[in-house]
GROMACS .gro file of C-alpha atoms in nm:
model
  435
    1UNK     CA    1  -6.419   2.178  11.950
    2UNK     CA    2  -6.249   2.020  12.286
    3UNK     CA    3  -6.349   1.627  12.294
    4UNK     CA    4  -6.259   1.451  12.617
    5UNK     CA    5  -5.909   1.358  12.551
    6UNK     CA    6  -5.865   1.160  12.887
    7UNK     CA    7  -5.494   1.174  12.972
    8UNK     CA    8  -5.429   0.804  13.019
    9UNK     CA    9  -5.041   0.903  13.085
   10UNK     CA   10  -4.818   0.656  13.027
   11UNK     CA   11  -4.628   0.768  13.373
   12UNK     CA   12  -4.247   0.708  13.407
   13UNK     CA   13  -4.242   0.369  13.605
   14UNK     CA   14  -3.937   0.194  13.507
   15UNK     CA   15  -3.657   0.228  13.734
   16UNK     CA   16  -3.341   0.460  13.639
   17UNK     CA   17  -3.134   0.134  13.540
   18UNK     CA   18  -3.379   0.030  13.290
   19UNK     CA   19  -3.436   0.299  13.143
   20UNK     CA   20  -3.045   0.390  13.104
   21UNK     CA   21  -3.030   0.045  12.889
   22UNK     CA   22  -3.345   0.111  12.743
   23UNK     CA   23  -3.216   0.441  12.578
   24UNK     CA   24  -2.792   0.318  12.527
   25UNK     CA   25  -2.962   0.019  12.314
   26UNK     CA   26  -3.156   0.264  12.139
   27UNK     CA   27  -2.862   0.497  12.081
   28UNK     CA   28  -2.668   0.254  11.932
   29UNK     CA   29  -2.943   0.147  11.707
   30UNK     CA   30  -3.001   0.433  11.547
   31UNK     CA   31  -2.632   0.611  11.549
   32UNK     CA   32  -2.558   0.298  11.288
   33UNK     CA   33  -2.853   0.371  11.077
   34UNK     CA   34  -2.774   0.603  10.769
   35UNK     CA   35  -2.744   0.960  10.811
   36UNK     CA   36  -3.008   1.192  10.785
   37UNK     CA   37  -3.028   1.246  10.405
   38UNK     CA   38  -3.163   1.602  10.501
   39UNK     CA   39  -3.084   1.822  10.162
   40UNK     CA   40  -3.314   2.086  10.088
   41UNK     CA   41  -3.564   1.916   9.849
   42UNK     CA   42  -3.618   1.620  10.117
   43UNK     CA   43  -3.831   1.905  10.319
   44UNK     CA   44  -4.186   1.882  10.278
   45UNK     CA   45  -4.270   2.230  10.072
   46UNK     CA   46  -4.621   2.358   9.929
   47UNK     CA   47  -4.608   2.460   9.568
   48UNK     CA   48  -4.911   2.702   9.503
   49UNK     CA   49  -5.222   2.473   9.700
   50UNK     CA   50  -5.008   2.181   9.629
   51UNK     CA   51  -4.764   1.992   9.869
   52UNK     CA   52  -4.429   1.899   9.727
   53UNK     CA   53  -4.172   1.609   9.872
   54UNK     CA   54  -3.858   1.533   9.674
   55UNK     CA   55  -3.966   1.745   9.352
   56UNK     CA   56  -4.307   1.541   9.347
   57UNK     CA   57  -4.683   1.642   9.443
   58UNK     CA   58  -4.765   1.488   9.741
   59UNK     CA   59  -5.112   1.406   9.884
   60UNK     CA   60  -5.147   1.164  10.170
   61UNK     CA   61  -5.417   0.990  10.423
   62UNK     CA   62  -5.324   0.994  10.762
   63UNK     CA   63  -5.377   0.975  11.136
   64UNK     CA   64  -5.375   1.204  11.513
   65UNK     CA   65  -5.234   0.999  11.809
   66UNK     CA   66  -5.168   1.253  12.070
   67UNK     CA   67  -5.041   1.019  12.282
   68UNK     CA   68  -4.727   0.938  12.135
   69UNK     CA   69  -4.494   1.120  12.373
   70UNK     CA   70  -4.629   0.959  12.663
   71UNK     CA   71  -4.605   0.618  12.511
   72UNK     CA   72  -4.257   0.698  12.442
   73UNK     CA   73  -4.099   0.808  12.733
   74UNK     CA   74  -4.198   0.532  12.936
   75UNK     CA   75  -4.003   0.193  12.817
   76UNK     CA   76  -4.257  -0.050  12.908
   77UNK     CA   77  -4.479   0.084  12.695
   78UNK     CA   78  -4.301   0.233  12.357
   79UNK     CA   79  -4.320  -0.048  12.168
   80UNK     CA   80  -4.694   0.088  12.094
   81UNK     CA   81  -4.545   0.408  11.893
   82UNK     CA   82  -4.327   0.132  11.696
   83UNK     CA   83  -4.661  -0.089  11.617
   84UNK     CA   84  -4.866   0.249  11.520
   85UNK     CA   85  -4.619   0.333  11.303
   86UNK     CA   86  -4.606  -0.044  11.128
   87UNK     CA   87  -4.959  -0.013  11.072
   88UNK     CA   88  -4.985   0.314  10.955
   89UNK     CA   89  -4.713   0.212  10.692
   90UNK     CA   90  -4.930  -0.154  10.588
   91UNK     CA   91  -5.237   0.083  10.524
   92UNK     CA   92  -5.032   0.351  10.387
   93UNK     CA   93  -5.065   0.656  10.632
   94UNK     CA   94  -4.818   0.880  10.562
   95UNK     CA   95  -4.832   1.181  10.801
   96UNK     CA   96  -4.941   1.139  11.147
   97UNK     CA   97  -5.038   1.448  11.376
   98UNK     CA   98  -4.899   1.441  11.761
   99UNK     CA   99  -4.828   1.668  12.065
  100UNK     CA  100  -4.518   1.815  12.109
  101UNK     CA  101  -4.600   1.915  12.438
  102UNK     CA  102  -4.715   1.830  12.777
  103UNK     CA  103  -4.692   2.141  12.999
  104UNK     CA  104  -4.691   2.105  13.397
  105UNK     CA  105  -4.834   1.835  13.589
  106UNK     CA  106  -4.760   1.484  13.586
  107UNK     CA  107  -4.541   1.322  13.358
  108UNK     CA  108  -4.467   1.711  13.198
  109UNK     CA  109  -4.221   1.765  12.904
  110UNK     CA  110  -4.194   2.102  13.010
  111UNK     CA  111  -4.214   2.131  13.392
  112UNK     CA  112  -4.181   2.469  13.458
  113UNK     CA  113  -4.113   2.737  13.207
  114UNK     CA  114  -3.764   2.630  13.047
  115UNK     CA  115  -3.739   2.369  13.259
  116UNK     CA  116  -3.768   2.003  13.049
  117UNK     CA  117  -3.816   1.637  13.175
  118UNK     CA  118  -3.444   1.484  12.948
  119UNK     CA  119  -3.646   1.141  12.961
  120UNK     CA  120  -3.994   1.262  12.819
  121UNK     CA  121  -3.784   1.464  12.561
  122UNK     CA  122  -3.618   1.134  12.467
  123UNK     CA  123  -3.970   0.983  12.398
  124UNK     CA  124  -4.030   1.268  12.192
  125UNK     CA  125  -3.690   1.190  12.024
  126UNK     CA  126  -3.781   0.812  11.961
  127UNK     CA  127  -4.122   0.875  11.800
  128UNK     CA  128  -3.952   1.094  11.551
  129UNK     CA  129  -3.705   0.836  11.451
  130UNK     CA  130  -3.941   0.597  11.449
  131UNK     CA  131  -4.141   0.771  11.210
  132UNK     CA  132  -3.849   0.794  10.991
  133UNK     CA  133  -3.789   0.423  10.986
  134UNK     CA  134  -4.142   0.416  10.857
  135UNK     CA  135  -4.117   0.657  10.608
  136UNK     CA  136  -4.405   0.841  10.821
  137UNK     CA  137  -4.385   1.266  10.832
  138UNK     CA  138  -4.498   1.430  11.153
  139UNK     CA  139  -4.746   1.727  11.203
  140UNK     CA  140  -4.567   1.858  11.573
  141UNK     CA  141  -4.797   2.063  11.751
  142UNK     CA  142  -4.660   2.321  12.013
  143UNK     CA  143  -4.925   2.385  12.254
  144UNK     CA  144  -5.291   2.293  12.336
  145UNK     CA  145  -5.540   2.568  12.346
  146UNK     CA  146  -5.771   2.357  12.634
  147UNK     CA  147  -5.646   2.298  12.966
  148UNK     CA  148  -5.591   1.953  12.919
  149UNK     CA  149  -5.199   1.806  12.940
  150UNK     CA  150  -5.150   2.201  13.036
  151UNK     CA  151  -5.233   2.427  12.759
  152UNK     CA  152  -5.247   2.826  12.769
  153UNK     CA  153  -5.416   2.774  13.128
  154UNK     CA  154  -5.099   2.613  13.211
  155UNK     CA  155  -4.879   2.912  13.128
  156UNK     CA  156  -5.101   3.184  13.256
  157UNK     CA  157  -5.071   3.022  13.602
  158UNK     CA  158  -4.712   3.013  13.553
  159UNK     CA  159  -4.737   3.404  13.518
  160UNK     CA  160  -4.944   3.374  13.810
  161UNK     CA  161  -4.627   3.229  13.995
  162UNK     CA  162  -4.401   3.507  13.858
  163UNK     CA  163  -4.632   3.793  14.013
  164UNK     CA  164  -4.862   3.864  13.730
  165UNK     CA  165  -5.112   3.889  13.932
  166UNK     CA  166  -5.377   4.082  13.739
  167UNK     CA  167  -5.467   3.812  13.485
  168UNK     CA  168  -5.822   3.738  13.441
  169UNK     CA  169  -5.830   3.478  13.177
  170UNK     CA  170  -5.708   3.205  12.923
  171UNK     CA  171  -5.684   3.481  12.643
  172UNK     CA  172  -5.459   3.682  12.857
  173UNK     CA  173  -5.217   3.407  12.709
  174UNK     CA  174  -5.223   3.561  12.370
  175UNK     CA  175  -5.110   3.931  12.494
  176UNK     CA  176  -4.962   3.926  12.808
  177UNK     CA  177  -4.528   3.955  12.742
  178UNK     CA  178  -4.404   3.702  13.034
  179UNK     CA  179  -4.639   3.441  12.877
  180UNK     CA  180  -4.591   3.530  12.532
  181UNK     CA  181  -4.210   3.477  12.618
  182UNK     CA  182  -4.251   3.119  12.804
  183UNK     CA  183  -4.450   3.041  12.443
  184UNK     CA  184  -4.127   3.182  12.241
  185UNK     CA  185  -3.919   2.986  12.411
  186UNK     CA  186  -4.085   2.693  12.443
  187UNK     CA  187  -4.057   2.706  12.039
  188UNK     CA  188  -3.674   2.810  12.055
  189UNK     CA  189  -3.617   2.468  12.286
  190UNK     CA  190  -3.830   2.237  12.071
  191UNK     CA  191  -3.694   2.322  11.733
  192UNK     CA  192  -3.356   2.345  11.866
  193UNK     CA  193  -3.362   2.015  11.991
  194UNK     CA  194  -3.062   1.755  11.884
  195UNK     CA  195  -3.239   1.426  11.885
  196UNK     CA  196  -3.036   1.186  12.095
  197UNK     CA  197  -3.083   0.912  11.856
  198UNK     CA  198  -3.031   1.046  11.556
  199UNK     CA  199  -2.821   1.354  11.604
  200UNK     CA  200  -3.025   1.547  11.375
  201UNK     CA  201  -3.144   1.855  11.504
  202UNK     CA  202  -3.536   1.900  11.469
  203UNK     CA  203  -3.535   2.177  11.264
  204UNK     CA  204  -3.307   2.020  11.045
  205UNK     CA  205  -3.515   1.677  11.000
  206UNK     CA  206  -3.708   1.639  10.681
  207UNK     CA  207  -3.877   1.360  10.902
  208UNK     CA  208  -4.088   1.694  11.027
  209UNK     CA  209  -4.365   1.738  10.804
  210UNK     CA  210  -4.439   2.097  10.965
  211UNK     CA  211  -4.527   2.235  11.285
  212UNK     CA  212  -4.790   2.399  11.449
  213UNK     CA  213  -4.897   2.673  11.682
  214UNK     CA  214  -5.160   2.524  11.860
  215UNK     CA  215  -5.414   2.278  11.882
  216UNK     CA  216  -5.762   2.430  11.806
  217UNK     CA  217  -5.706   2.791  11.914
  218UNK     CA  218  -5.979   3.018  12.018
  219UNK     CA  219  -5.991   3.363  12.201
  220UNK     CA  220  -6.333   3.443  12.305
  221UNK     CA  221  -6.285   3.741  12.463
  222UNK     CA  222  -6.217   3.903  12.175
  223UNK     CA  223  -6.422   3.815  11.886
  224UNK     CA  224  -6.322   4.066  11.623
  225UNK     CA  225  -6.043   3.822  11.613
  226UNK     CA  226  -5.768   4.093  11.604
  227UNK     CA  227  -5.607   3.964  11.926
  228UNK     CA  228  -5.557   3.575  11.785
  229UNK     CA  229  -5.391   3.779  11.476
  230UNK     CA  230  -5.160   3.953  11.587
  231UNK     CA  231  -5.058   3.665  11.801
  232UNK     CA  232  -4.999   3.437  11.520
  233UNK     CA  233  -4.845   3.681  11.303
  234UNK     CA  234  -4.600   3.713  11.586
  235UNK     CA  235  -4.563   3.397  11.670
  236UNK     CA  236  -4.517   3.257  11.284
  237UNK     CA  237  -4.224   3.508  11.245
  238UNK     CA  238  -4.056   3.360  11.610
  239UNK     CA  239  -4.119   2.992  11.422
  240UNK     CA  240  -3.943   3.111  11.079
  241UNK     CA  241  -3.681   3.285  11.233
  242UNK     CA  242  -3.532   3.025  11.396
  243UNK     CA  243  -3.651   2.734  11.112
  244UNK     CA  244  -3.702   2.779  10.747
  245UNK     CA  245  -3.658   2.405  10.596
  246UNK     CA  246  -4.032   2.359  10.817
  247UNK     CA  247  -4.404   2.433  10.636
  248UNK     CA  248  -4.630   2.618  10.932
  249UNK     CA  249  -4.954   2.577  11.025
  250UNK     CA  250  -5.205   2.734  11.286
  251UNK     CA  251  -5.376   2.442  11.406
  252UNK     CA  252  -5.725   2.593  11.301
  253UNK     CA  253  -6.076   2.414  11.308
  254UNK     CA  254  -6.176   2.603  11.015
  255UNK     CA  255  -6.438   2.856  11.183
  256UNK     CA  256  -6.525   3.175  10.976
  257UNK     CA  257  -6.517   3.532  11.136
  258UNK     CA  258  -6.742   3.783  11.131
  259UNK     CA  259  -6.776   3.874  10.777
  260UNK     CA  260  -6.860   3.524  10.716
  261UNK     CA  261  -6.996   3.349  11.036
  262UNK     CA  262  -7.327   3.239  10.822
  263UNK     CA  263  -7.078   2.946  10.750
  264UNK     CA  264  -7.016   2.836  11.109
  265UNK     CA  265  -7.254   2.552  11.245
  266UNK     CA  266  -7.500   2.733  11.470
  267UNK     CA  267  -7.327   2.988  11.431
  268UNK     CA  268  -7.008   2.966  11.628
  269UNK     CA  269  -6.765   3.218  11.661
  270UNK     CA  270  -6.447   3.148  11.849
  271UNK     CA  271  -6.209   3.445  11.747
  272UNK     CA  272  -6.004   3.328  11.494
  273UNK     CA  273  -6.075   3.339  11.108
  274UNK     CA  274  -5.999   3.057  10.840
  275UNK     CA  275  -5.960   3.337  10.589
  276UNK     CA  276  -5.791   3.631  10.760
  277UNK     CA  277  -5.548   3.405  10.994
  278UNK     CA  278  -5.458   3.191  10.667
  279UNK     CA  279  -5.329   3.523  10.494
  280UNK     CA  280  -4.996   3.540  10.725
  281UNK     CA  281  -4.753   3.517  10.502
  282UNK     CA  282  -4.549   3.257  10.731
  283UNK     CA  283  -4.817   3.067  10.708
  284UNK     CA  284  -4.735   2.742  10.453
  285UNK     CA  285  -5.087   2.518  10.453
  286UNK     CA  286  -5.454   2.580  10.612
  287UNK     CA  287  -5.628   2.363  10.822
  288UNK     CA  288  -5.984   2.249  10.933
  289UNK     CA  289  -6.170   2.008  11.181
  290UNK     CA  290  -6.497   1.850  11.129
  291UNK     CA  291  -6.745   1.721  11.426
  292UNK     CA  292  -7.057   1.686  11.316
  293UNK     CA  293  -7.147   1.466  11.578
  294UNK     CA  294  -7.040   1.715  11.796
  295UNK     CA  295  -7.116   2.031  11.656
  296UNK     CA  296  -7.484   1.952  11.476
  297UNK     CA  297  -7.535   1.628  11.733
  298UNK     CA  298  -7.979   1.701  11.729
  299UNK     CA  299  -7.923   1.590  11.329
  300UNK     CA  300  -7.921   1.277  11.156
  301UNK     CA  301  -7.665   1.060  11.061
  302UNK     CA  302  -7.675   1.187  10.675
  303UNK     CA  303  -7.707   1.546  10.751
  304UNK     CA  304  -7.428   1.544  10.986
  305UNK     CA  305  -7.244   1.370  10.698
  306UNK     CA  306  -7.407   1.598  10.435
  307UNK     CA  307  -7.274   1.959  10.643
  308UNK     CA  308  -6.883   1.732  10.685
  309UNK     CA  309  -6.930   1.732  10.283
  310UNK     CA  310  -7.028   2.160  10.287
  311UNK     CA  311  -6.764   2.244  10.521
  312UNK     CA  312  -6.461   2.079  10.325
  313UNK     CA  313  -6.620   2.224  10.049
  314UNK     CA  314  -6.663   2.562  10.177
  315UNK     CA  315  -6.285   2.584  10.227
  316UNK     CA  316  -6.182   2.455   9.887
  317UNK     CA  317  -6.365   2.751   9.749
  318UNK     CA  318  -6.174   2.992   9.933
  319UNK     CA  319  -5.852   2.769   9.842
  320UNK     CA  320  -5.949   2.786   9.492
  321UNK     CA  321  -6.228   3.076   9.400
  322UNK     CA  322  -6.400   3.253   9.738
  323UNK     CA  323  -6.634   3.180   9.987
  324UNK     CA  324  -7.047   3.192   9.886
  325UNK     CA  325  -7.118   3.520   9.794
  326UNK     CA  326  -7.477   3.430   9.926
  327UNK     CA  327  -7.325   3.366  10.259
  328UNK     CA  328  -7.020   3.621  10.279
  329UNK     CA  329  -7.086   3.985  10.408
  330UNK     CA  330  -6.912   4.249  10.226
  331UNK     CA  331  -6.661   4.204   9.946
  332UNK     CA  332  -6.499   3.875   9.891
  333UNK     CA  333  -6.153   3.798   9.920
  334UNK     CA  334  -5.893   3.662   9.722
  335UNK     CA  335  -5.847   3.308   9.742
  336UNK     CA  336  -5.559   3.219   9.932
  337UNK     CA  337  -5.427   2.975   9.716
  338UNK     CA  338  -5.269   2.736   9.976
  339UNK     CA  339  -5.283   2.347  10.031
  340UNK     CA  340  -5.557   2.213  10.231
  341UNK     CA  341  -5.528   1.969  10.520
  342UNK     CA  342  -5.866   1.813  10.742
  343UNK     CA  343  -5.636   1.771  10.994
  344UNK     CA  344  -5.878   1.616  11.262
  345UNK     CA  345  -6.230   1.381  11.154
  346UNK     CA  346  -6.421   1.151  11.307
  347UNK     CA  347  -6.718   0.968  11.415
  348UNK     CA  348  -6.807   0.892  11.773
  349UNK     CA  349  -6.967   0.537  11.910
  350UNK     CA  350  -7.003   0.754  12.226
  351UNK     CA  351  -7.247   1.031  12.106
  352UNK     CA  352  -7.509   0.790  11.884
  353UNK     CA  353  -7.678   0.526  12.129
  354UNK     CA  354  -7.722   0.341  11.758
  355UNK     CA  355  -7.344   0.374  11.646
  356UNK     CA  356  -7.219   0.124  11.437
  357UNK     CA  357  -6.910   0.105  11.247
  358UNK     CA  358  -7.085   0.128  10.913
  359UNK     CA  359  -7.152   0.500  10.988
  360UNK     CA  360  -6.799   0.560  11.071
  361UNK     CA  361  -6.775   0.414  10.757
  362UNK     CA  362  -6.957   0.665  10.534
  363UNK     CA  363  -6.839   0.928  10.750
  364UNK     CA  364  -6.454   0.819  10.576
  365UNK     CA  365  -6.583   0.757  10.224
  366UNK     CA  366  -6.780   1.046  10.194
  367UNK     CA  367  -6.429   1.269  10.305
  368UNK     CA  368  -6.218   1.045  10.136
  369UNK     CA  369  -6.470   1.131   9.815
  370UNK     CA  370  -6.378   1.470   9.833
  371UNK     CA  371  -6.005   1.497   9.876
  372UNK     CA  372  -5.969   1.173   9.577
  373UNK     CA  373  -6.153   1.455   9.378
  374UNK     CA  374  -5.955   1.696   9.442
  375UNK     CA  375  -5.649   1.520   9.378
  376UNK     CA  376  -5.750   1.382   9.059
  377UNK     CA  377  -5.783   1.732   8.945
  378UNK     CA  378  -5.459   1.901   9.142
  379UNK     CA  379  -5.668   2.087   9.365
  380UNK     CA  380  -5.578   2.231   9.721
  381UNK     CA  381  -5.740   1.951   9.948
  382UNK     CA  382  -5.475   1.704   9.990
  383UNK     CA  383  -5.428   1.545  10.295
  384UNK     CA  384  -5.646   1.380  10.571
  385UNK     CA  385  -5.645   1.288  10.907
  386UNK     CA  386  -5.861   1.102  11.127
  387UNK     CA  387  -5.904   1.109  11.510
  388UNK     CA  388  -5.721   0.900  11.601
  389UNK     CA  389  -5.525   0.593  11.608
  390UNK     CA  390  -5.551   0.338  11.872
  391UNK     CA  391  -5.369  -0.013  11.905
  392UNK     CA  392  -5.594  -0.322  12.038
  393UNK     CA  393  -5.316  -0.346  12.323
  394UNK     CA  394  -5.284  -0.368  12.714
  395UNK     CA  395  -5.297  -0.010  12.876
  396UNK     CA  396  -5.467   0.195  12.576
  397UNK     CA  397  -5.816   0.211  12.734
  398UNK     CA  398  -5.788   0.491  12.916
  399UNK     CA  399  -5.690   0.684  12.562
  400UNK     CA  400  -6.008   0.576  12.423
  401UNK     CA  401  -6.248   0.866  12.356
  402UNK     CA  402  -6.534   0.714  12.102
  403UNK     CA  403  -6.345   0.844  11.793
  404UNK     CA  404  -6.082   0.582  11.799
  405UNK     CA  405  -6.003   0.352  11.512
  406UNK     CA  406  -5.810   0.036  11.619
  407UNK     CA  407  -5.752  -0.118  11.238
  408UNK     CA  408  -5.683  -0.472  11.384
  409UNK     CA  409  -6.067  -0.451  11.532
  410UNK     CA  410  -6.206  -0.272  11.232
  411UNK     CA  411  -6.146  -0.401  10.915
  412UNK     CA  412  -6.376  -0.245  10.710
  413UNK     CA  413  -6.280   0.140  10.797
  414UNK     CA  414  -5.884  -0.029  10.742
  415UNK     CA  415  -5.974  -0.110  10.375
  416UNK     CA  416  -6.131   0.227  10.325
  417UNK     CA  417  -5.804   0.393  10.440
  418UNK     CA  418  -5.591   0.160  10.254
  419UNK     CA  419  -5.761   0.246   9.926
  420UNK     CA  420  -5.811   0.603   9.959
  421UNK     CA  421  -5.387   0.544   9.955
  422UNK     CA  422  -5.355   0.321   9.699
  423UNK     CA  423  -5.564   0.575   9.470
  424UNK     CA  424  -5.397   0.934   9.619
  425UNK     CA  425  -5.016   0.742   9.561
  426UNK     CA  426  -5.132   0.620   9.142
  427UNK     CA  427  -5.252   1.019   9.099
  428UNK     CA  428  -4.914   1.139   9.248
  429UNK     CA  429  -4.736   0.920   8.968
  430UNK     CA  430  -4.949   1.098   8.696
  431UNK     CA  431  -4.942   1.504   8.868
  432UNK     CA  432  -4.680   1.756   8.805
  433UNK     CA  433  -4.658   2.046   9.041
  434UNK     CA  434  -4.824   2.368   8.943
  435UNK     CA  435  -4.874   2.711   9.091
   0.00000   0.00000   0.00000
C-alpha cells in the first residue's frame, strides 16, 4: 500500500566548484581502494528457496531508505548515506533496499526520457560504493508504481508530450510501446552504468544484491492480472538480457489473485498475483509487504500483529507446500520453491494515538520469530527489511513518515535487530546449501 513518503529532497545547493572537489576527492578515494573482486561466486545467487553469497547460505536483517540518492547527490548532505551505512554495519544489516530512480521534477535522475542529471547519477554512484565499504548489498529498485518522485504517472505524461494523446490512465504504462520503451531503457542506462568511483560497471558489481521492477506494482484496471504479467515477463527478459550476474525481483506486496483473494486483508485485489507473477522464470526471489496498521487499522494491536504472523506464513506455504486449501479456489499449485524476502515492515507512531515503541517492538520480534525459524530449519524466508532507516540528524525531518526507526533514539528496537543478526549469522556457520 502507498504510505506518505514525503519527498524531503535533498536539492542540489552547493555551488559547481564545490561540488567538482567534492566528487575529484571522492574519485581519488576510491580509484586507490582494491579492485572490485567481482568473480562469479561473489554475486548474490538463490540456491532452491535459499540465498547463496560466496558458496555459503545467506540470510540477513536489513533496512529501506529511499532516500539515499537524494542524500547523495547533494554534498552537504552525503555524509548521512556514510553514517546509515556505519550503523547498519554495528547492528549488522546487511542488505538495504533504495530507489534507483527519481523520474521528472525537481532534483530528477532521469529528467526527461534518456535524459540523466551526471550529478544525481554520481550520488547514486557513491551510495553504492559506500555500501561496499560496509560490506552492505543493495536491493535497486527501478521505478515507483505511485506518483510520488515520478513513477508510471511520470512516464505516461511523457507519452503525453510525444503525442500519445489517447491515454486514459496509470495502467496504460504497462501496455502502451513508447512508454514501455522509456521503461526499457531506463533499465539499459541504469545497469549499464560505469560508476565514477569505482569503475565497476553496475551490472558487473557483486555490491548489487538484485534489482527490481518496481516498487509495489498494481494495475487496477485489469484485475484478472494478465496485463501486470505479461509486463513483467517482458520486462524480466529486457533485465536478463542485458545482466545475468544480478538475482530479480518484482517488487510485490504479496497480494493473492483471484483464485486466492480469501487471503488478501479485506479483500484487496490490486492485479498482480504472489503466485502466478512469482512463476516467471527470470524471476530469482519473491517478495511481500506487511501493514497491518494500514491495511486492518479498525483492529487491535495483537491482531494486527497476529494477521503480520498469517501473512508471512501464508507465503512460506506456497514457498514450501501450497497455499490453504480451505482458502484457495480451484486446484493448488506447485510451490514455487524460491527464497523469501519481507522486503518492507513496519509500525506507525502516526496511525495509533497510543503508539509506543514497545509495540514497534513486538511488531519486530514477532517477524523476526518467524524468519529465525525458518532459518534454523533452511527454509525459504530469509531476509527482512524494515521501513525504514532514519539518522537523528539536521535536515531528515521532512523524510519522517511514522515508520521510521532512528537506532541512536531507539535502543530497544536496535537490540532486537542486532540479535535477530547475531542469531541468522551463527545458523549460516552451521547450514549447507540445498535445493
Amino acid at each position: 500500500m502507498q504510505r506518505s513518503r514525503k519527498g524531503g529532497l535533498f536539492f542540489l545547493s552547493t555551488s559547481n566548484v564545490a561540488s567538482v572537489i567534492f566528487w575529484c576527492l571522492l574519485l581519488v578515494k576510491f580509484v586507490a581502494a582494491d579492485d572490485d573482486g567481482s568473480s562469479s561466486s561473489s554475486f548474490a545467487k538463490t540456491e532452491g528457496t535459499h540465498f547463496v553469497l560466496n558458496g555459503k547460505p545467506f540470510n540477513f536483517v536489513g533496512f529501506n531508505a529511499y532516500w539515499f540518492i537524494y542524500s547523495a547527490s547533494d554534498p552537504s548532505s552525503a555524509a548521512q548515506v556514510t553514517t546509515a551505512f556505519q550503523q547498519a554495519s554495528k547492528y549488522g544489516m546487511k542488505v538495504a533496499r533504495t530507489w534507483a530512480f527519481k523520474d521528472g521534477g525537481p532534483g530528477a535522475l532521469q529528467v526527461k526520457p534518456g535524459s540523466y542529471n551526471e550529478q544525481v547519477f554520481k550520488g547514486l554512484d557513491f551510495v553504492i560504493a559506500e555500501a561496499k565499504k560496509y560490506g552492505v548489498y543493495l536491493i535497486l529498485s527501478l521505478v515507483n508504481n505511485y506518483p510520488d518522485l515520478g513513477g508510471r504517472r511520470q512516464y505516461v505524461e511523457w507519452a503525453k508530450e510525444e503525442g500519445q494523446t489517447t491515454l486514459a490512465s496509470d495502467d496504460d504504462f504497462y501496455t502502451n510501446t513508447l512508454i514501455k520503451g522509456f521503461y526499457k531503457n531506463h533499465v539499459k542506462t541504469i545497469l549499464n552504468r560505469v560508476n565514477t568511483l569505482t569503475g565497476v560497471a553496475y551490472k558487473e558489481d557483486p555490491t548489487i544484491f538484485s534489482w527490481e521492477l518496481m516498487n509495489e506494482p498494481h494495475c487496477e484496471s485489469d484485475l484478472s492480472g494478465t496485463t501486470f504479467q505479461n509486463w513483467a515477463k517482458e520486462m524480466a527478459t529486457h533485465v536478463k538480457s542485458i545482466d545475468r550476474n544480478h538475482m530479480l525481483e518484482i517488487g510485490l506486496e504479496g497480494f493473492y489473485g483471484p483464485s486466492s483473494k480469501q487471503l488478501n486483508p479485506n479483500g484487496y485485489i490490486f492485479g498482480t498475483d504472489f503466485i502466478t507473477n512469482n512463476q516467471i522464470p527470470d524471476i530469482d526471489f519473491t517478495t511481500i509487504h506487511v501493514y497491518a496498521d494500514q491495511w486492518l487499522h479498525d483492529l487491535s494491536d495483537e491482531e494486527q500483529v497476529s494477521f503480520s504472523k498469517e501473512w508471512v506464513n501464508s507465503h512460506i506455504h506456497c514457498l514450501s507446500g501450497a497455499v490453504d486449501d480451505r482458502q484457495h479456489q480451484g486446484p493448488s499449485p506447485p510451490p514455487l520453491k524460491k527464497p523469501l524476502v519481507l522486503a518492507e515492515f513496519g509500525k506507525s507512531s502516526r496511525l495509533d494515538k497510543w503508539y509506543s515503541p514497545t509495540k514497534r517492538d513486538a511488531l519486530f520480534e514477532a517477524l523476526y520469530d518467524i524468519l529465525d525459524a525458518s532459518a534454523s530449519k533452511g527454509g525459504p524466508f530469509v531476509g527482512a527489511l524494515f521501513w525504514q532507516l532514519l539518522l537523528d540528524s539536521p535536515g531528515m525531518d521532512g523524510l519522517r513518515d511514522g515508520y521510521e526507526v532512528v537506532l541512536a533514539q531507539s535502543p530497544s528496537t536496535a537490540n532486537i535487530i542486532a540479535h535477530q543478526s547475531t542469531k541468522l549469522s551463527n545458523y549460516q556457520a552451521h547450514l549447507q546449501p540445498s535445493l
